[in-house]
CSV table of N, CA and C in Angstrom, one decimal:
chain,number,residue,atom,x,y,z
A,83,MET,N,-60.9,-0.9,-45.4
A,83,MET,CA,-60.7,0.3,-46.1
A,83,MET,C,-59.2,0.6,-46.3
A,84,ASN,N,-58.9,0.9,-47.5
A,84,ASN,CA,-57.5,1.1,-47.9
A,84,ASN,C,-57.3,2.5,-48.3
A,85,LEU,N,-56.5,3.3,-47.5
A,85,LEU,CA,-56.3,4.7,-47.8
A,85,LEU,C,-55.0,4.9,-48.6
A,86,GLY,N,-54.3,3.8,-48.9
A,86,GLY,CA,-53.1,3.9,-49.7
A,86,GLY,C,-51.9,4.1,-48.8
A,87,VAL,N,-52.1,4.0,-47.5
A,87,VAL,CA,-50.9,4.1,-46.6
A,87,VAL,C,-50.7,2.8,-45.9
A,88,PRO,N,-49.5,2.4,-45.9
A,88,PRO,CA,-49.2,1.1,-45.2
A,88,PRO,C,-49.6,1.2,-43.7
A,89,PRO,N,-50.1,0.2,-43.1
A,89,PRO,CA,-50.6,0.2,-41.8
A,89,PRO,C,-49.5,0.5,-40.7
A,90,THR,N,-48.2,0.3,-41.1
A,90,THR,CA,-47.2,0.4,-40.1
A,90,THR,C,-46.9,1.9,-39.9
A,91,THR,N,-47.3,2.8,-40.7
A,91,THR,CA,-47.0,4.2,-40.6
A,91,THR,C,-48.1,5.0,-39.9
A,92,VAL,N,-49.2,4.4,-39.6
A,92,VAL,CA,-50.3,5.1,-39.0
A,92,VAL,C,-50.1,5.1,-37.5
A,93,ARG,N,-50.3,6.2,-36.9
A,93,ARG,CA,-50.1,6.3,-35.5
A,93,ARG,C,-51.3,7.0,-34.9
A,94,VAL,N,-51.8,6.5,-33.9
A,94,VAL,CA,-53.0,7.0,-33.2
A,94,VAL,C,-52.5,7.5,-31.8
A,95,VAL,N,-52.8,8.8,-31.5
A,95,VAL,CA,-52.4,9.3,-30.2
A,95,VAL,C,-53.7,9.7,-29.5
A,96,VAL,N,-53.8,9.3,-28.3
A,96,VAL,CA,-54.9,9.7,-27.5
A,96,VAL,C,-54.3,10.5,-26.4
A,97,ASP,N,-54.7,11.8,-26.3
A,97,ASP,CA,-54.2,12.7,-25.3
A,97,ASP,C,-55.3,12.9,-24.3
A,98,ASN,N,-55.3,12.2,-23.2
A,98,ASN,CA,-56.3,12.4,-22.2
A,98,ASN,C,-55.7,12.9,-20.9
A,99,ALA,N,-54.4,13.4,-20.9
A,99,ALA,CA,-53.8,13.9,-19.7
A,99,ALA,C,-54.5,15.3,-19.4
A,100,PRO,N,-54.7,15.5,-18.1
A,100,PRO,CA,-55.3,16.7,-17.8
A,100,PRO,C,-54.3,17.9,-18.0
A,101,THR,N,-54.8,19.1,-18.1
A,101,THR,CA,-54.0,20.3,-18.3
A,101,THR,C,-53.0,20.5,-17.2
A,102,TRP,N,-53.5,20.3,-15.9
A,102,TRP,CA,-52.6,20.6,-14.8
A,102,TRP,C,-51.4,19.7,-14.8
A,103,LEU,N,-51.5,18.4,-15.3
A,103,LEU,CA,-50.4,17.5,-15.4
A,103,LEU,C,-49.4,18.0,-16.4
A,104,GLN,N,-49.9,18.6,-17.5
A,104,GLN,CA,-48.9,19.1,-18.5
A,104,GLN,C,-48.1,20.3,-17.9
A,105,TYR,N,-48.8,21.1,-17.2
A,105,TYR,CA,-48.1,22.3,-16.5
A,105,TYR,C,-47.1,21.7,-15.5
A,106,ALA,N,-47.5,20.7,-14.7
A,106,ALA,CA,-46.6,20.2,-13.7
A,106,ALA,C,-45.4,19.6,-14.4
A,107,VAL,N,-45.5,18.9,-15.5
A,107,VAL,CA,-44.4,18.3,-16.2
A,107,VAL,C,-43.5,19.4,-16.7
A,108,ALA,N,-44.1,20.4,-17.3
A,108,ALA,CA,-43.3,21.6,-17.8
A,108,ALA,C,-42.6,22.3,-16.7
A,109,PHE,N,-43.2,22.5,-15.6
A,109,PHE,CA,-42.6,23.2,-14.4
A,109,PHE,C,-41.5,22.3,-13.9
A,110,GLY,N,-41.7,21.0,-13.8
A,110,GLY,CA,-40.7,20.1,-13.3
A,110,GLY,C,-39.5,20.1,-14.2
A,111,THR,N,-39.7,20.1,-15.5
A,111,THR,CA,-38.6,20.1,-16.5
A,111,THR,C,-37.7,21.4,-16.3
A,112,VAL,N,-38.4,22.5,-16.2
A,112,VAL,CA,-37.7,23.8,-15.9
A,112,VAL,C,-37.0,23.8,-14.6
A,113,GLY,N,-37.7,23.3,-13.6
A,113,GLY,CA,-37.0,23.2,-12.3
A,113,GLY,C,-35.8,22.3,-12.3
A,114,ALA,N,-35.9,21.2,-13.0
A,114,ALA,CA,-34.7,20.3,-13.1
A,114,ALA,C,-33.6,21.0,-13.8
A,115,ALA,N,-33.9,21.8,-14.8
A,115,ALA,CA,-32.8,22.5,-15.5
A,115,ALA,C,-32.2,23.5,-14.6
A,116,VAL,N,-33.0,24.3,-13.9
A,116,VAL,CA,-32.5,25.3,-12.9
A,116,VAL,C,-31.6,24.6,-11.9
A,117,PHE,N,-32.1,23.5,-11.3
A,117,PHE,CA,-31.4,22.7,-10.3
A,117,PHE,C,-30.0,22.2,-10.8
A,118,ALA,N,-30.0,21.7,-12.1
A,118,ALA,CA,-28.8,21.2,-12.7
A,118,ALA,C,-27.8,22.4,-12.8
A,119,GLY,N,-28.3,23.5,-13.2
A,119,GLY,CA,-27.4,24.7,-13.4
A,119,GLY,C,-26.8,25.1,-12.0
A,120,TRP,N,-27.6,25.1,-11.0
A,120,TRP,CA,-27.2,25.5,-9.7
A,120,TRP,C,-26.2,24.5,-9.2
A,121,ALA,N,-26.5,23.2,-9.4
A,121,ALA,CA,-25.5,22.1,-8.9
A,121,ALA,C,-24.2,22.2,-9.6
A,122,ALA,N,-24.2,22.6,-10.9
A,122,ALA,CA,-22.9,22.8,-11.7
A,122,ALA,C,-22.1,23.9,-11.1
A,123,LEU,N,-22.8,25.0,-10.8
A,123,LEU,CA,-22.2,26.2,-10.2
A,123,LEU,C,-21.6,25.8,-8.8
A,124,VAL,N,-22.3,25.1,-8.0
A,124,VAL,CA,-21.8,24.7,-6.7
A,124,VAL,C,-20.6,23.8,-6.8
A,125,ALA,N,-20.7,22.9,-7.8
A,125,ALA,CA,-19.5,22.0,-8.0
A,125,ALA,C,-18.3,22.7,-8.5
A,126,ARG,N,-18.5,23.7,-9.3
A,126,ARG,CA,-17.4,24.5,-9.8
A,126,ARG,C,-16.7,25.3,-8.7
A,127,ARG,N,-17.6,25.9,-7.8
A,127,ARG,CA,-17.0,26.7,-6.7
A,127,ARG,C,-16.3,25.7,-5.7
A,128,SER,N,-16.9,24.5,-5.5
A,128,SER,CA,-16.2,23.6,-4.6
A,128,SER,C,-14.9,23.1,-5.2
A,129,ALA,N,-14.8,22.9,-6.5
A,129,ALA,CA,-13.5,22.6,-7.1
A,129,ALA,C,-12.5,23.7,-6.9
A,130,GLN,N,-12.9,24.9,-7.1
A,130,GLN,CA,-12.0,26.1,-6.9
A,130,GLN,C,-11.5,26.2,-5.5
A,131,ALA,N,-12.4,26.0,-4.5
A,131,ALA,CA,-12.0,26.0,-3.1
A,131,ALA,C,-11.1,24.9,-2.8
A,132,ALA,N,-11.3,23.7,-3.4
A,132,ALA,CA,-10.4,22.6,-3.2
A,132,ALA,C,-9.0,22.9,-3.7
A,133,MET,N,-8.9,23.5,-4.9
A,133,MET,CA,-7.6,23.9,-5.5
A,133,MET,C,-6.9,24.9,-4.6
A,134,ARG,N,-7.7,25.9,-4.1
A,134,ARG,CA,-7.0,26.9,-3.2
A,134,ARG,C,-6.5,26.2,-2.0
A,135,LEU,N,-7.2,25.2,-1.4
A,135,LEU,CA,-6.8,24.5,-0.3
A,135,LEU,C,-5.5,23.7,-0.6
A,136,VAL,N,-5.5,23.1,-1.7
A,136,VAL,CA,-4.3,22.3,-2.1
A,136,VAL,C,-3.1,23.3,-2.2
A,137,THR,N,-3.3,24.4,-2.8
A,137,THR,CA,-2.2,25.4,-3.0
A,137,THR,C,-1.7,25.9,-1.6
A,138,VAL,N,-2.6,26.2,-0.7
A,138,VAL,CA,-2.2,26.6,0.7
A,138,VAL,C,-1.4,25.5,1.4
A,139,GLU,N,-1.9,24.3,1.3
A,139,GLU,CA,-1.2,23.2,1.9
A,139,GLU,C,0.2,22.9,1.3
A,140,THR,N,0.3,23.0,0.0
A,140,THR,CA,1.6,22.9,-0.7
A,140,THR,C,2.6,23.9,-0.3
A,141,GLU,N,2.1,25.2,-0.2
A,141,GLU,CA,3.0,26.3,0.2
A,141,GLU,C,3.4,26.1,1.7
A,142,ARG,N,2.5,25.6,2.5
A,142,ARG,CA,2.8,25.4,3.9
A,142,ARG,C,3.8,24.3,4.1
A,143,ASP,N,3.7,23.2,3.3
A,143,ASP,CA,4.6,22.1,3.3
A,143,ASP,C,6.0,22.6,2.9
A,144,ALA,N,6.1,23.4,1.8
A,144,ALA,CA,7.4,23.9,1.3
A,144,ALA,C,8.0,24.8,2.4
A,145,ARG,N,7.2,25.6,3.0
A,145,ARG,CA,7.7,26.5,4.1
A,145,ARG,C,8.3,25.7,5.2
A,146,GLU,N,7.5,24.6,5.6
A,146,GLU,CA,8.0,23.8,6.7
A,146,GLU,C,9.3,23.1,6.4
A,147,ARG,N,9.4,22.6,5.1
A,147,ARG,CA,10.6,21.9,4.7
A,147,ARG,C,11.8,22.9,4.8
A,148,GLY,N,11.6,24.1,4.3
A,148,GLY,CA,12.7,25.1,4.3
A,148,GLY,C,13.1,25.4,5.8
A,149,GLN,N,12.1,25.5,6.7
A,149,GLN,CA,12.4,25.8,8.1
A,149,GLN,C,13.2,24.6,8.7
A,150,ALA,N,12.8,23.4,8.3
A,150,ALA,CA,13.5,22.2,8.9
A,150,ALA,C,15.0,22.2,8.4
A,151,PHE,N,15.2,22.5,7.1
A,151,PHE,CA,16.6,22.6,6.6
A,151,PHE,C,17.4,23.7,7.3
A,152,ARG,N,16.8,24.8,7.5
A,152,ARG,CA,17.5,25.9,8.3
A,152,ARG,C,17.8,25.5,9.7
A,153,ARG,N,16.8,24.8,10.4
A,153,ARG,CA,17.1,24.4,11.7
A,153,ARG,C,18.2,23.4,11.8
A,154,GLN,N,18.3,22.5,10.8
A,154,GLN,CA,19.3,21.5,10.7
A,154,GLN,C,20.7,22.2,10.4
A,155,ALA,N,20.7,23.1,9.5
A,155,ALA,CA,21.9,23.8,9.1
A,155,ALA,C,22.5,24.6,10.3
A,156,GLN,N,21.6,25.1,11.2
A,156,GLN,CA,22.1,25.8,12.3
A,156,GLN,C,22.8,24.9,13.3
A,157,ARG,N,22.6,23.6,13.2
A,157,ARG,CA,23.2,22.6,14.1
A,157,ARG,C,24.4,21.9,13.5
A,158,VAL,N,24.9,22.4,12.3
A,158,VAL,CA,26.1,21.9,11.7
A,158,VAL,C,27.2,22.9,11.9
A,159,SER,N,28.3,22.5,12.4
A,159,SER,CA,29.4,23.4,12.6
A,159,SER,C,30.7,23.0,11.8
A,160,VAL,N,31.5,23.9,11.5
A,160,VAL,CA,32.7,23.6,10.8
A,160,VAL,C,33.9,24.3,11.5
A,161,ASP,N,34.9,23.5,11.9
A,161,ASP,CA,36.1,24.0,12.6
A,161,ASP,C,37.2,23.9,11.5
A,162,VAL,N,38.0,25.0,11.4
A,162,VAL,CA,39.1,25.0,10.5
A,162,VAL,C,40.4,25.4,11.2
A,163,ALA,N,41.5,24.6,10.8
A,163,ALA,CA,42.8,24.9,11.3
A,163,ALA,C,43.7,24.9,10.1
A,164,MET,N,44.7,25.9,10.1
A,164,MET,CA,45.6,26.0,8.9
A,164,MET,C,47.1,26.0,9.4
A,165,ALA,N,47.9,25.5,8.6
A,165,ALA,CA,49.4,25.5,8.9
A,165,ALA,C,50.1,25.8,7.5
A,166,SER,N,51.0,26.8,7.5
A,166,SER,CA,51.7,27.2,6.3
A,166,SER,C,53.1,26.5,6.4
A,167,HIS,N,53.6,26.0,5.3
A,167,HIS,CA,54.9,25.4,5.2
A,167,HIS,C,55.4,25.4,3.8
A,168,GLU,N,56.7,25.1,3.7
A,168,GLU,CA,57.3,25.0,2.3
A,168,GLU,C,57.8,23.6,2.1
A,169,PRO,N,57.1,22.8,1.3
A,169,PRO,CA,57.6,21.5,1.1
A,169,PRO,C,58.8,21.4,0.3
A,170,ALA,N,59.3,20.2,0.0
A,170,ALA,CA,60.6,20.1,-0.6
A,170,ALA,C,60.7,20.7,-2.0
A,171,GLY,N,59.5,20.8,-2.7
A,171,GLY,CA,59.5,21.4,-4.1
A,171,GLY,C,59.8,22.9,-4.1
A,172,GLY,N,59.8,23.5,-3.0
A,172,GLY,CA,60.1,24.9,-3.0
A,172,GLY,C,58.9,25.9,-3.1
A,173,ARG,N,57.7,25.4,-3.4
A,173,ARG,CA,56.5,26.2,-3.5
A,173,ARG,C,55.8,26.3,-2.1
A,174,GLN,N,55.3,27.5,-1.8
A,174,GLN,CA,54.6,27.7,-0.5
A,174,GLN,C,53.3,26.8,-0.6
A,175,ALA,N,53.0,26.2,0.6
A,175,ALA,CA,51.8,25.4,0.7
A,175,ALA,C,51.1,25.8,2.0
A,176,LEU,N,49.8,25.5,1.9
A,176,LEU,CA,49.0,25.8,3.1
A,176,LEU,C,48.1,24.5,3.3
A,177,ASP,N,48.3,23.9,4.5
A,177,ASP,CA,47.5,22.7,4.9
A,177,ASP,C,46.3,23.2,5.6
A,178,VAL,N,45.1,22.8,5.2
A,178,VAL,CA,43.9,23.2,5.8
A,178,VAL,C,43.2,21.9,6.3
A,179,LEU,N,42.9,21.9,7.6
A,179,LEU,CA,42.2,20.8,8.3
A,179,LEU,C,40.8,21.3,8.6
A,180,MET,N,39.8,20.6,8.1
A,180,MET,CA,38.4,21.0,8.3
A,180,MET,C,37.7,19.9,9.0
A,181,ALA,N,37.0,20.2,10.1
A,181,ALA,CA,36.1,19.2,10.8
A,181,ALA,C,34.7,19.7,10.7
A,182,VAL,N,33.8,18.9,10.1
A,182,VAL,CA,32.4,19.2,10.0
A,182,VAL,C,31.6,18.3,11.0
A,183,MET,N,30.9,19.0,11.9
A,183,MET,CA,30.2,18.3,13.0
A,183,MET,C,28.7,18.4,12.8
A,184,ASN,N,28.0,17.3,12.9
A,184,ASN,CA,26.5,17.4,12.8
A,184,ASN,C,26.0,17.2,14.2
A,185,ALA,N,25.4,18.3,14.8
A,185,ALA,CA,24.8,18.2,16.1
A,185,ALA,C,23.3,18.1,16.0
A,186,SER,N,22.8,17.9,14.8
A,186,SER,CA,21.3,17.8,14.6
A,186,SER,C,20.8,16.4,14.9
A,187,ALA,N,19.5,16.2,14.9
A,187,ALA,CA,19.0,14.9,15.1
A,187,ALA,C,18.8,14.1,13.8
A,188,ASP,N,19.1,14.7,12.7
A,188,ASP,CA,18.9,14.1,11.4
A,188,ASP,C,20.3,14.0,10.7
A,189,PRO,N,20.5,13.0,9.8
A,189,PRO,CA,21.7,13.0,9.1
A,189,PRO,C,21.8,14.1,8.0
A,190,VAL,N,23.0,14.6,7.8
A,190,VAL,CA,23.2,15.6,6.7
A,190,VAL,C,23.7,14.8,5.5
A,191,LEU,N,22.9,14.9,4.4
A,191,LEU,CA,23.2,14.1,3.2
A,191,LEU,C,24.0,14.9,2.2
A,192,LYS,N,24.8,14.2,1.5
A,192,LYS,CA,25.6,14.7,0.3
A,192,LYS,C,26.4,16.0,0.7
A,193,VAL,N,27.2,15.9,1.7
A,193,VAL,CA,27.9,17.0,2.2
A,193,VAL,C,29.1,17.3,1.2
A,194,ARG,N,29.2,18.5,0.8
A,194,ARG,CA,30.3,18.9,-0.1
A,194,ARG,C,31.0,20.1,0.6
A,195,VAL,N,32.4,20.0,0.5
A,195,VAL,CA,33.2,21.1,1.1
A,195,VAL,C,34.0,21.7,0.0
A,196,LYS,N,34.3,23.0,0.2
A,196,LYS,CA,35.2,23.7,-0.8
A,196,LYS,C,36.0,24.7,0.0
A,197,ILE,N,37.3,24.8,-0.3
A,197,ILE,CA,38.2,25.7,0.4
A,197,ILE,C,38.8,26.6,-0.7
A,198,ALA,N,38.7,27.9,-0.4
A,198,ALA,CA,39.3,28.9,-1.3
A,198,ALA,C,40.2,29.9,-0.5
A,199,VAL,N,41.4,29.9,-1.0
A,199,VAL,CA,42.4,30.9,-0.3
A,199,VAL,C,43.0,31.7,-1.5
A,200,GLY,N,42.6,32.9,-1.6
A,200,GLY,CA,43.0,33.8,-2.7
A,200,GLY,C,42.5,33.2,-4.0
A,201,ASP,N,43.4,32.9,-4.9
A,201,ASP,CA,43.0,32.3,-6.2
A,201,ASP,C,43.1,30.8,-6.2
A,202,THR,N,43.6,30.2,-5.1
A,202,THR,CA,43.7,28.8,-5.0
A,202,THR,C,42.4,28.2,-4.4
A,203,VAL,N,41.9,27.1,-5.1
A,203,VAL,CA,40.7,26.5,-4.7
A,203,VAL,C,40.8,25.0,-4.6
A,204,TRP,N,40.3,24.4,-3.5
A,204,TRP,CA,40.3,23.0,-3.3
A,204,TRP,C,38.8,22.6,-3.2
A,205,GLY,N,38.4,21.7,-4.1
A,205,GLY,CA,37.0,21.3,-4.1
A,205,GLY,C,36.1,21.9,-5.2
A,206,PRO,N,34.9,21.8,-5.2
A,206,PRO,CA,34.1,21.1,-4.1
A,206,PRO,C,34.3,19.6,-4.1
A,207,GLN,N,34.4,19.1,-2.9
A,207,GLN,CA,34.7,17.7,-2.7
A,207,GLN,C,33.5,17.1,-1.9
A,208,LEU,N,33.0,16.0,-2.5
A,208,LEU,CA,31.9,15.3,-1.8
A,208,LEU,C,32.5,14.5,-0.7
A,209,ILE,N,32.1,14.7,0.6
A,209,ILE,CA,32.6,14.0,1.7
A,209,ILE,C,31.6,13.0,2.3
A,210,GLY,N,30.4,13.0,1.7
A,210,GLY,CA,29.4,12.0,2.1
A,210,GLY,C,28.4,12.4,3.1
A,211,THR,N,27.8,11.5,3.8
A,211,THR,CA,26.7,11.7,4.7
A,211,THR,C,27.3,11.8,6.1
A,212,ILE,N,26.8,12.7,6.9
A,212,ILE,CA,27.3,12.9,8.3
A,212,ILE,C,26.1,12.4,9.2
A,213,ALA,N,26.3,11.4,9.9
A,213,ALA,CA,25.3,10.9,10.8
A,213,ALA,C,25.1,11.8,12.0
A,214,PRO,N,23.9,11.8,12.7
A,214,PRO,CA,23.7,12.7,13.8
A,214,PRO,C,24.7,12.4,14.9
A,215,GLY,N,25.3,13.5,15.4
A,215,GLY,CA,26.3,13.5,16.4
A,215,GLY,C,27.7,13.1,15.9
A,216,SER,N,27.9,12.9,14.6
A,216,SER,CA,29.2,12.5,14.0
A,216,SER,C,30.0,13.7,13.5
A,217,ARG,N,31.2,13.4,13.2
A,217,ARG,CA,32.1,14.4,12.6
A,217,ARG,C,32.9,13.8,11.5
A,218,ILE,N,33.1,14.6,10.4
A,218,ILE,CA,33.9,14.2,9.3
A,218,ILE,C,35.1,15.2,9.2
A,219,VAL,N,36.3,14.7,9.0
A,219,VAL,CA,37.5,15.5,8.9
A,219,VAL,C,38.0,15.4,7.5
A,220,ALA,N,38.3,16.6,6.9
A,220,ALA,CA,38.9,16.7,5.6
A,220,ALA,C,40.2,17.5,5.7
A,221,ILE,N,41.2,17.0,5.0
A,221,ILE,CA,42.5,17.7,5.0
A,221,ILE,C,42.8,18.1,3.6
A,222,ALA,N,43.2,19.3,3.3
A,222,ALA,CA,43.6,19.7,1.9
A,222,ALA,C,44.9,20.5,2.0
A,223,ARG,N,45.7,20.2,1.0
A,223,ARG,CA,47.0,20.9,0.8
A,223,ARG,C,46.8,21.8,-0.4
A,224,LEU,N,46.9,23.1,-0.1
A,224,LEU,CA,46.8,24.1,-1.2
A,224,LEU,C,48.1,24.7,-1.5
A,225,PHE,N,48.5,24.7,-2.7
A,225,PHE,CA,49.8,25.2,-3.2
A,225,PHE,C,49.6,26.6,-3.7
A,226,ALA,N,50.6,27.5,-3.5
A,226,ALA,CA,50.6,28.8,-4.1
A,226,ALA,C,50.7,28.7,-5.6
A,227,PRO,N,50.0,29.5,-6.3
A,227,PRO,CA,50.2,29.4,-7.8
A,227,PRO,C,51.6,29.7,-8.2
A,228,PRO,N,52.1,29.1,-9.3
A,228,PRO,CA,53.5,29.3,-9.7
A,228,PRO,C,53.6,30.8,-10.2
A,229,GLU,N,54.8,31.3,-9.9
A,229,GLU,CA,55.1,32.7,-10.3
A,229,GLU,C,55.6,32.8,-11.6
């Protein structure tokens, strides 16, 4: 029998599933959607908690670094001695001897010193790294400004 429809487009569906199975599938689909939403909410809250924890740890690390720098700075001392004289050129001069001592357990890196007497300034001068227990001496001659 030819109905005028090609046989490839005819579909026969036999629905013999019981009604309780259809309800179970529908309930399962709704349950899966609810569970997926709940899981997404839990994941979001977990990510927020992780970010707060990272922030707390970062702030703690920065605070500890600052405290370590202050502890080290408290163990660095500077002794200064000055002598005034008039060199052959006739201008007043001031010789400044500065000794920087590192009594901390860590090296002090990139030490810079600067001496200012009135309007006359020497430095900032990079004097390098001071090893634990070491001392670096810097001597500067400051001339009075011309009159």
